[in-house]
């Protein structure tokens, strides 16, 4: 059997956030702003939620092998291999085994990379059900799987389910790592995106401010994650018709931007354009 299916490679419990390598996608028509959720290097198109940008949503990668295969545009071959391996596991262990959960999770990842989000969600849901049964809702495995699924729930119109599950994951991560951990901040950022998607801007602001506070502690006051979150908070105030606070928050982001030497210049142009638009 191909060694990419070794237990070491398929151990999806070693997930990590991708939030420091993201790049800002240029704002598109009107007020529709880039919302880049799956910020991996192999270049599938960015996803969008109207008006909301984030460079800090959590997405879990199961192995370096997956990244390499995706970069080589071998997604279809990878999916075929996964399904062949799944068939063997189901024959040997059953469709609800822990190893089957790993394959379901990997298939969710692979279909997300292909932007087939409905299929991705179906496989992720299968994985989540097994993980809940085998490891429990208090496990890191359960919370990390929710974190991986959250952006796709939001993109496919299941924001209310995302809100419910993200809140569960937040409590687990807080117990495991404390409230000031980066993974907790990313989940709050996800939560803000989910509230934004259903036009609950007040709760979005509350979630994003919590994310900002944690990012400030973990990543630094002028970090990319803080600046991105401030942009999102401003967008929420804008939707509420509170242009004064929208501008104020963007000006805070603008000041922090001067201390950040690594951000794409597009950030500065975008913030300047938004302040100009809101000032009219």
mmCIF file of C-alpha atoms in Angstrom:
data_model
loop_
_atom_site.group_PDB
_atom_site.id
_atom_site.type_symbol
_atom_site.label_atom_id
_atom_site.label_comp_id
_atom_site.label_asym_id
_atom_site.label_seq_id
_atom_site.Cartn_x
_atom_site.Cartn_y
_atom_site.Cartn_z
ATOM 1 C CA UNK A 1 0.000 0.000 0.000
ATOM 2 C CA UNK A 2 1.183 3.492 -0.792
ATOM 3 C CA UNK A 3 2.985 4.904 2.237
ATOM 4 C CA UNK A 4 0.976 8.135 2.174
ATOM 5 C CA UNK A 5 -1.641 6.197 4.089
ATOM 6 C CA UNK A 6 0.590 5.408 7.028
ATOM 7 C CA UNK A 7 -0.864 6.173 10.440
ATOM 8 C CA UNK A 8 1.714 8.913 10.871
ATOM 9 C CA UNK A 9 0.623 10.730 7.728
ATOM 10 C CA UNK A 10 -3.070 10.305 8.341
ATOM 11 C CA UNK A 11 -2.942 11.567 11.900
ATOM 12 C CA UNK A 12 -5.212 14.556 11.445
ATOM 13 C CA UNK A 13 -5.085 15.273 15.155
ATOM 14 C CA UNK A 14 -1.927 17.338 14.593
ATOM 15 C CA UNK A 15 -3.716 20.239 12.957
ATOM 16 C CA UNK A 16 -2.311 23.727 12.962
ATOM 17 C CA UNK A 17 -3.657 27.161 12.084
ATOM 18 C CA UNK A 18 -2.643 28.875 8.875
ATOM 19 C CA UNK A 19 -2.866 32.527 9.692
ATOM 20 C CA UNK A 20 0.529 34.115 9.320
ATOM 21 C CA UNK A 21 1.176 33.231 5.685
ATOM 22 C CA UNK A 22 -2.038 34.667 4.307
ATOM 23 C CA UNK A 23 -2.055 37.390 1.723
ATOM 24 C CA UNK A 24 -4.719 39.975 1.212
ATOM 25 C CA UNK A 25 -6.818 39.393 -1.855
ATOM 26 C CA UNK A 26 -7.731 42.625 -3.548
ATOM 27 C CA UNK A 27 -11.225 43.930 -2.842
ATOM 28 C CA UNK A 28 -13.568 43.144 -5.693
ATOM 29 C CA UNK A 29 -16.583 45.008 -7.003
ATOM 30 C CA UNK A 30 -18.175 47.573 -4.733
ATOM 31 C CA UNK A 31 -18.149 46.578 -1.075
ATOM 32 C CA UNK A 32 -17.460 42.924 -1.709
ATOM 33 C CA UNK A 33 -14.182 42.276 0.059
ATOM 34 C CA UNK A 34 -11.921 39.277 -0.212
ATOM 35 C CA UNK A 35 -12.497 36.656 2.469
ATOM 36 C CA UNK A 36 -9.612 34.247 2.143
ATOM 37 C CA UNK A 37 -10.334 31.235 4.325
ATOM 38 C CA UNK A 38 -8.195 28.452 2.973
ATOM 39 C CA UNK A 39 -4.888 30.259 2.894
ATOM 40 C CA UNK A 40 -2.611 27.525 1.636
ATOM 41 C CA UNK A 41 0.143 27.870 -0.910
ATOM 42 C CA UNK A 42 -1.313 25.648 -3.579
ATOM 43 C CA UNK A 43 -3.512 28.373 -4.906
ATOM 44 C CA UNK A 44 -7.151 27.460 -5.260
ATOM 45 C CA UNK A 45 -9.366 30.501 -5.575
ATOM 46 C CA UNK A 46 -10.179 32.583 -2.469
ATOM 47 C CA UNK A 47 -13.647 32.306 -0.991
ATOM 48 C CA UNK A 48 -15.898 35.235 -0.280
ATOM 49 C CA UNK A 49 -18.429 36.392 2.231
ATOM 50 C CA UNK A 50 -19.785 39.720 1.116
ATOM 51 C CA UNK A 51 -18.028 42.539 2.915
ATOM 52 C CA UNK A 52 -15.868 40.510 5.271
ATOM 53 C CA UNK A 53 -12.142 39.865 5.077
ATOM 54 C CA UNK A 54 -10.087 37.500 7.177
ATOM 55 C CA UNK A 55 -6.536 36.265 7.036
ATOM 56 C CA UNK A 56 -6.873 34.216 10.164
ATOM 57 C CA UNK A 57 -9.444 31.462 9.902
ATOM 58 C CA UNK A 58 -8.321 28.092 11.109
ATOM 59 C CA UNK A 59 -7.893 25.381 8.542
ATOM 60 C CA UNK A 60 -6.261 22.068 9.444
ATOM 61 C CA UNK A 61 -3.817 20.251 7.193
ATOM 62 C CA UNK A 62 -3.386 16.550 7.781
ATOM 63 C CA UNK A 63 0.135 16.177 6.433
ATOM 64 C CA UNK A 64 2.863 17.658 4.299
ATOM 65 C CA UNK A 65 2.066 14.950 1.759
ATOM 66 C CA UNK A 66 -1.373 16.435 1.188
ATOM 67 C CA UNK A 67 0.072 19.887 0.647
ATOM 68 C CA UNK A 68 2.600 18.591 -1.882
ATOM 69 C CA UNK A 69 -0.016 16.621 -3.786
ATOM 70 C CA UNK A 70 -2.338 19.593 -3.874
ATOM 71 C CA UNK A 71 0.462 21.840 -5.087
ATOM 72 C CA UNK A 72 1.079 19.377 -7.895
ATOM 73 C CA UNK A 73 -2.619 19.545 -8.826
ATOM 74 C CA UNK A 74 -3.096 15.865 -8.059
ATOM 75 C CA UNK A 75 -6.334 16.337 -6.175
ATOM 76 C CA UNK A 76 -8.332 13.829 -8.200
ATOM 77 C CA UNK A 77 -5.655 11.167 -7.865
ATOM 78 C CA UNK A 78 -5.413 11.821 -4.150
ATOM 79 C CA UNK A 79 -9.177 11.493 -3.712
ATOM 80 C CA UNK A 80 -9.145 8.224 -5.671
ATOM 81 C CA UNK A 81 -6.391 6.841 -3.425
ATOM 82 C CA UNK A 82 -8.235 7.933 -0.299
ATOM 83 C CA UNK A 83 -11.445 6.260 -1.430
ATOM 84 C CA UNK A 84 -9.592 3.035 -2.240
ATOM 85 C CA UNK A 85 -8.060 3.066 1.220
ATOM 86 C CA UNK A 86 -11.446 3.877 2.785
ATOM 87 C CA UNK A 87 -12.949 0.846 1.066
ATOM 88 C CA UNK A 88 -10.269 -1.382 2.632
ATOM 89 C CA UNK A 89 -10.767 0.131 6.086
ATOM 90 C CA UNK A 90 -14.553 -0.295 5.924
ATOM 91 C CA UNK A 91 -14.094 -3.971 4.980
ATOM 92 C CA UNK A 92 -11.642 -4.567 7.824
ATOM 93 C CA UNK A 93 -12.907 -2.257 10.597
ATOM 94 C CA UNK A 94 -16.300 -0.903 9.627
ATOM 95 C CA UNK A 95 -17.512 2.494 8.459
ATOM 96 C CA UNK A 96 -17.507 3.977 11.978
ATOM 97 C CA UNK A 97 -13.938 3.155 12.983
ATOM 98 C CA UNK A 98 -11.334 5.684 14.068
ATOM 99 C CA UNK A 99 -9.289 5.007 10.940
ATOM 100 C CA UNK A 100 -12.374 5.594 8.792
ATOM 101 C CA UNK A 101 -12.795 8.959 10.524
ATOM 102 C CA UNK A 102 -9.264 9.890 9.465
ATOM 103 C CA UNK A 103 -10.038 9.113 5.839
ATOM 104 C CA UNK A 104 -13.360 10.988 5.976
ATOM 105 C CA UNK A 105 -11.498 13.992 7.357
ATOM 106 C CA UNK A 106 -8.854 13.788 4.630
ATOM 107 C CA UNK A 107 -11.554 13.517 1.978
ATOM 108 C CA UNK A 108 -13.212 16.610 3.437
ATOM 109 C CA UNK A 109 -9.911 18.440 3.117
ATOM 110 C CA UNK A 110 -9.348 17.197 -0.452
ATOM 111 C CA UNK A 111 -12.811 18.238 -1.650
ATOM 112 C CA UNK A 112 -12.459 21.622 0.056
ATOM 113 C CA UNK A 113 -9.229 22.117 -1.883
ATOM 114 C CA UNK A 114 -11.219 21.429 -5.063
ATOM 115 C CA UNK A 115 -13.876 23.922 -3.882
ATOM 116 C CA UNK A 116 -16.518 21.196 -3.812
ATOM 117 C CA UNK A 117 -17.757 22.350 -0.436
ATOM 118 C CA UNK A 118 -20.990 20.369 -0.268
ATOM 119 C CA UNK A 119 -19.077 17.126 -0.674
ATOM 120 C CA UNK A 120 -16.398 18.358 1.728
ATOM 121 C CA UNK A 121 -18.988 19.057 4.410
ATOM 122 C CA UNK A 122 -20.562 15.617 3.959
ATOM 123 C CA UNK A 123 -17.237 13.896 4.649
ATOM 124 C CA UNK A 124 -16.326 16.241 7.492
ATOM 125 C CA UNK A 125 -19.690 15.562 9.142
ATOM 126 C CA UNK A 126 -19.010 11.821 9.000
ATOM 127 C CA UNK A 127 -15.616 12.363 10.599
ATOM 128 C CA UNK A 128 -17.077 14.647 13.266
ATOM 129 C CA UNK A 129 -19.756 12.119 14.241
ATOM 130 C CA UNK A 130 -17.167 9.381 14.788
ATOM 131 C CA UNK A 131 -14.790 11.690 16.657
ATOM 132 C CA UNK A 132 -17.612 12.793 18.959
ATOM 133 C CA UNK A 133 -18.481 9.181 19.690
ATOM 134 C CA UNK A 134 -14.915 7.913 20.128
ATOM 135 C CA UNK A 135 -13.222 10.877 21.793
ATOM 136 C CA UNK A 136 -16.058 13.010 23.159
ATOM 137 C CA UNK A 137 -17.055 16.643 22.811
ATOM 138 C CA UNK A 138 -14.414 17.707 25.314
ATOM 139 C CA UNK A 139 -11.538 16.404 23.198
ATOM 140 C CA UNK A 140 -9.094 18.520 21.245
ATOM 141 C CA UNK A 141 -9.740 16.296 18.224
ATOM 142 C CA UNK A 142 -13.431 17.267 18.260
ATOM 143 C CA UNK A 143 -12.675 20.985 18.622
ATOM 144 C CA UNK A 144 -10.008 20.957 15.907
ATOM 145 C CA UNK A 145 -12.354 19.249 13.463
ATOM 146 C CA UNK A 146 -15.000 21.902 14.128
ATOM 147 C CA UNK A 147 -12.372 24.563 13.524
ATOM 148 C CA UNK A 148 -11.566 23.041 10.151
ATOM 149 C CA UNK A 149 -15.248 22.829 9.195
ATOM 150 C CA UNK A 150 -16.293 26.283 10.371
ATOM 151 C CA UNK A 151 -15.244 28.303 7.290
ATOM 152 C CA UNK A 152 -16.971 25.836 4.975
ATOM 153 C CA UNK A 153 -20.190 25.863 7.014
ATOM 154 C CA UNK A 154 -20.171 29.650 6.689
ATOM 155 C CA UNK A 155 -19.499 29.586 2.951
ATOM 156 C CA UNK A 156 -22.252 27.065 2.280
ATOM 157 C CA UNK A 157 -24.944 28.908 4.202
ATOM 158 C CA UNK A 158 -24.862 26.944 7.461
ATOM 159 C CA UNK A 159 -23.738 29.833 9.630
ATOM 160 C CA UNK A 160 -26.103 29.006 12.488
ATOM 161 C CA UNK A 161 -24.635 25.518 12.759
ATOM 162 C CA UNK A 162 -21.180 27.086 12.585
ATOM 163 C CA UNK A 163 -22.048 29.419 15.477
ATOM 164 C CA UNK A 164 -23.298 26.536 17.626
ATOM 165 C CA UNK A 165 -20.273 24.354 16.966
ATOM 166 C CA UNK A 166 -17.670 27.114 17.155
ATOM 167 C CA UNK A 167 -18.927 28.025 20.615
ATOM 168 C CA UNK A 168 -18.470 24.390 21.639
ATOM 169 C CA UNK A 169 -14.932 24.387 20.241
ATOM 170 C CA UNK A 170 -14.064 27.655 21.991
ATOM 171 C CA UNK A 171 -14.926 26.215 25.395
ATOM 172 C CA UNK A 172 -12.825 23.115 24.726
ATOM 173 C CA UNK A 173 -9.820 25.119 23.534
ATOM 174 C CA UNK A 174 -10.066 27.477 26.517
ATOM 175 C CA UNK A 175 -9.962 24.536 28.930
ATOM 176 C CA UNK A 176 -7.000 23.017 27.098
ATOM 177 C CA UNK A 177 -4.911 26.106 26.352
ATOM 178 C CA UNK A 178 -6.377 29.048 28.244
ATOM 179 C CA UNK A 179 -8.348 31.983 26.910
ATOM 180 C CA UNK A 180 -5.350 33.789 25.413
ATOM 181 C CA UNK A 181 -4.251 31.056 23.016
ATOM 182 C CA UNK A 182 -4.015 31.726 19.283
ATOM 183 C CA UNK A 183 -6.415 28.885 18.427
ATOM 184 C CA UNK A 184 -9.035 30.493 20.658
ATOM 185 C CA UNK A 185 -8.550 33.811 18.866
ATOM 186 C CA UNK A 186 -8.955 32.151 15.468
ATOM 187 C CA UNK A 187 -12.191 30.524 16.576
ATOM 188 C CA UNK A 188 -13.541 33.880 17.753
ATOM 189 C CA UNK A 189 -12.581 35.286 14.358
ATOM 190 C CA UNK A 190 -14.539 32.443 12.744
ATOM 191 C CA UNK A 191 -17.448 33.199 15.050
ATOM 192 C CA UNK A 192 -17.395 36.830 13.966
ATOM 193 C CA UNK A 193 -17.486 35.715 10.345
ATOM 194 C CA UNK A 194 -20.476 33.484 11.019
ATOM 195 C CA UNK A 195 -22.421 36.271 12.734
ATOM 196 C CA UNK A 196 -21.481 38.648 9.927
ATOM 197 C CA UNK A 197 -22.836 36.193 7.352
ATOM 198 C CA UNK A 198 -26.287 36.275 8.991
ATOM 199 C CA UNK A 199 -26.180 40.065 9.452
ATOM 200 C CA UNK A 200 -25.900 39.857 13.263
ATOM 201 C CA UNK A 201 -23.338 42.639 13.333
ATOM 202 C CA UNK A 202 -23.480 43.403 17.057
ATOM 203 C CA UNK A 203 -22.516 39.858 18.003
ATOM 204 C CA UNK A 204 -19.955 39.871 15.209
ATOM 205 C CA UNK A 205 -18.318 42.952 16.743
ATOM 206 C CA UNK A 206 -18.285 41.368 20.193
ATOM 207 C CA UNK A 207 -16.650 38.175 18.859
ATOM 208 C CA UNK A 208 -14.126 40.070 16.761
ATOM 209 C CA UNK A 209 -13.131 42.338 19.643
ATOM 210 C CA UNK A 210 -12.437 39.251 21.745
ATOM 211 C CA UNK A 211 -10.347 37.866 18.873
ATOM 212 C CA UNK A 212 -8.481 41.169 18.608
ATOM 213 C CA UNK A 213 -7.622 41.194 22.313
ATOM 214 C CA UNK A 214 -6.266 37.658 22.155
ATOM 215 C CA UNK A 215 -4.349 38.272 18.934
ATOM 216 C CA UNK A 216 -2.779 41.335 20.553
ATOM 217 C CA UNK A 217 -1.495 39.205 23.417
ATOM 218 C CA UNK A 218 -0.423 36.260 21.292
ATOM 219 C CA UNK A 219 0.770 37.869 18.035
ATOM 220 C CA UNK A 220 1.461 41.472 19.031
ATOM 221 C CA UNK A 221 -0.426 44.768 18.921
ATOM 222 C CA UNK A 222 0.531 45.509 15.305
ATOM 223 C CA UNK A 223 0.283 41.971 13.919
ATOM 224 C CA UNK A 224 -1.416 41.034 10.675
ATOM 225 C CA UNK A 225 -4.162 39.244 12.599
ATOM 226 C CA UNK A 226 -4.948 42.347 14.687
ATOM 227 C CA UNK A 227 -5.061 44.626 11.652
ATOM 228 C CA UNK A 228 -7.268 42.197 9.705
ATOM 229 C CA UNK A 229 -9.632 41.918 12.659
ATOM 230 C CA UNK A 230 -9.899 45.700 12.962
ATOM 231 C CA UNK A 231 -10.830 45.873 9.273
ATOM 232 C CA UNK A 232 -13.611 43.361 9.961
ATOM 233 C CA UNK A 233 -14.847 45.282 13.013
ATOM 234 C CA UNK A 234 -15.018 48.415 10.888
ATOM 235 C CA UNK A 235 -17.062 46.541 8.273
ATOM 236 C CA UNK A 236 -19.558 45.566 10.995
ATOM 237 C CA UNK A 237 -19.937 49.168 12.183
ATOM 238 C CA UNK A 238 -20.413 50.188 8.563
ATOM 239 C CA UNK A 239 -23.275 47.697 8.150
ATOM 240 C CA UNK A 240 -24.869 49.103 11.304
ATOM 241 C CA UNK A 241 -24.705 52.585 9.786
ATOM 242 C CA UNK A 242 -22.190 53.757 12.380
ATOM 243 C CA UNK A 243 -19.684 55.424 10.068
ATOM 244 C CA UNK A 244 -17.997 57.302 12.894
ATOM 245 C CA UNK A 245 -16.887 54.135 14.656
ATOM 246 C CA UNK A 246 -16.147 52.433 11.342
ATOM 247 C CA UNK A 247 -13.661 55.196 10.490
ATOM 248 C CA UNK A 248 -12.244 55.254 14.028
ATOM 249 C CA UNK A 249 -11.429 51.549 13.911
ATOM 250 C CA UNK A 250 -9.859 51.848 10.462
ATOM 251 C CA UNK A 251 -7.690 54.681 11.724
ATOM 252 C CA UNK A 252 -6.515 52.391 14.538
ATOM 253 C CA UNK A 253 -5.644 49.775 11.922
ATOM 254 C CA UNK A 254 -3.837 52.451 9.916
ATOM 255 C CA UNK A 255 -1.657 53.380 12.895
ATOM 256 C CA UNK A 256 -0.784 49.758 13.584
ATOM 257 C CA UNK A 257 0.006 49.265 9.926
ATOM 258 C CA UNK A 258 2.900 51.720 10.219
ATOM 259 C CA UNK A 259 4.587 49.366 12.682
ATOM 260 C CA UNK A 260 4.046 46.243 10.577
ATOM 261 C CA UNK A 261 6.797 45.848 7.971
ATOM 262 C CA UNK A 262 5.554 42.598 6.511
ATOM 263 C CA UNK A 263 2.060 43.369 5.266
ATOM 264 C CA UNK A 264 1.194 43.653 1.599
ATOM 265 C CA UNK A 265 0.896 47.355 0.552
ATOM 266 C CA UNK A 266 -2.630 46.491 -0.556
ATOM 267 C CA UNK A 267 -3.694 46.727 3.075
ATOM 268 C CA UNK A 268 -2.730 50.391 3.239
ATOM 269 C CA UNK A 269 -4.460 51.204 -0.055
ATOM 270 C CA UNK A 270 -7.566 49.341 1.006
ATOM 271 C CA UNK A 271 -7.808 51.103 4.385
ATOM 272 C CA UNK A 272 -7.260 54.530 2.796
ATOM 273 C CA UNK A 273 -9.980 53.842 0.224
ATOM 274 C CA UNK A 274 -12.419 52.692 2.900
ATOM 275 C CA UNK A 275 -11.808 55.770 5.082
ATOM 276 C CA UNK A 276 -12.345 57.978 2.043
ATOM 277 C CA UNK A 277 -15.583 56.172 1.148
ATOM 278 C CA UNK A 278 -16.940 56.318 4.693
ATOM 279 C CA UNK A 279 -16.045 60.018 5.038
ATOM 280 C CA UNK A 280 -18.285 61.093 2.179
#
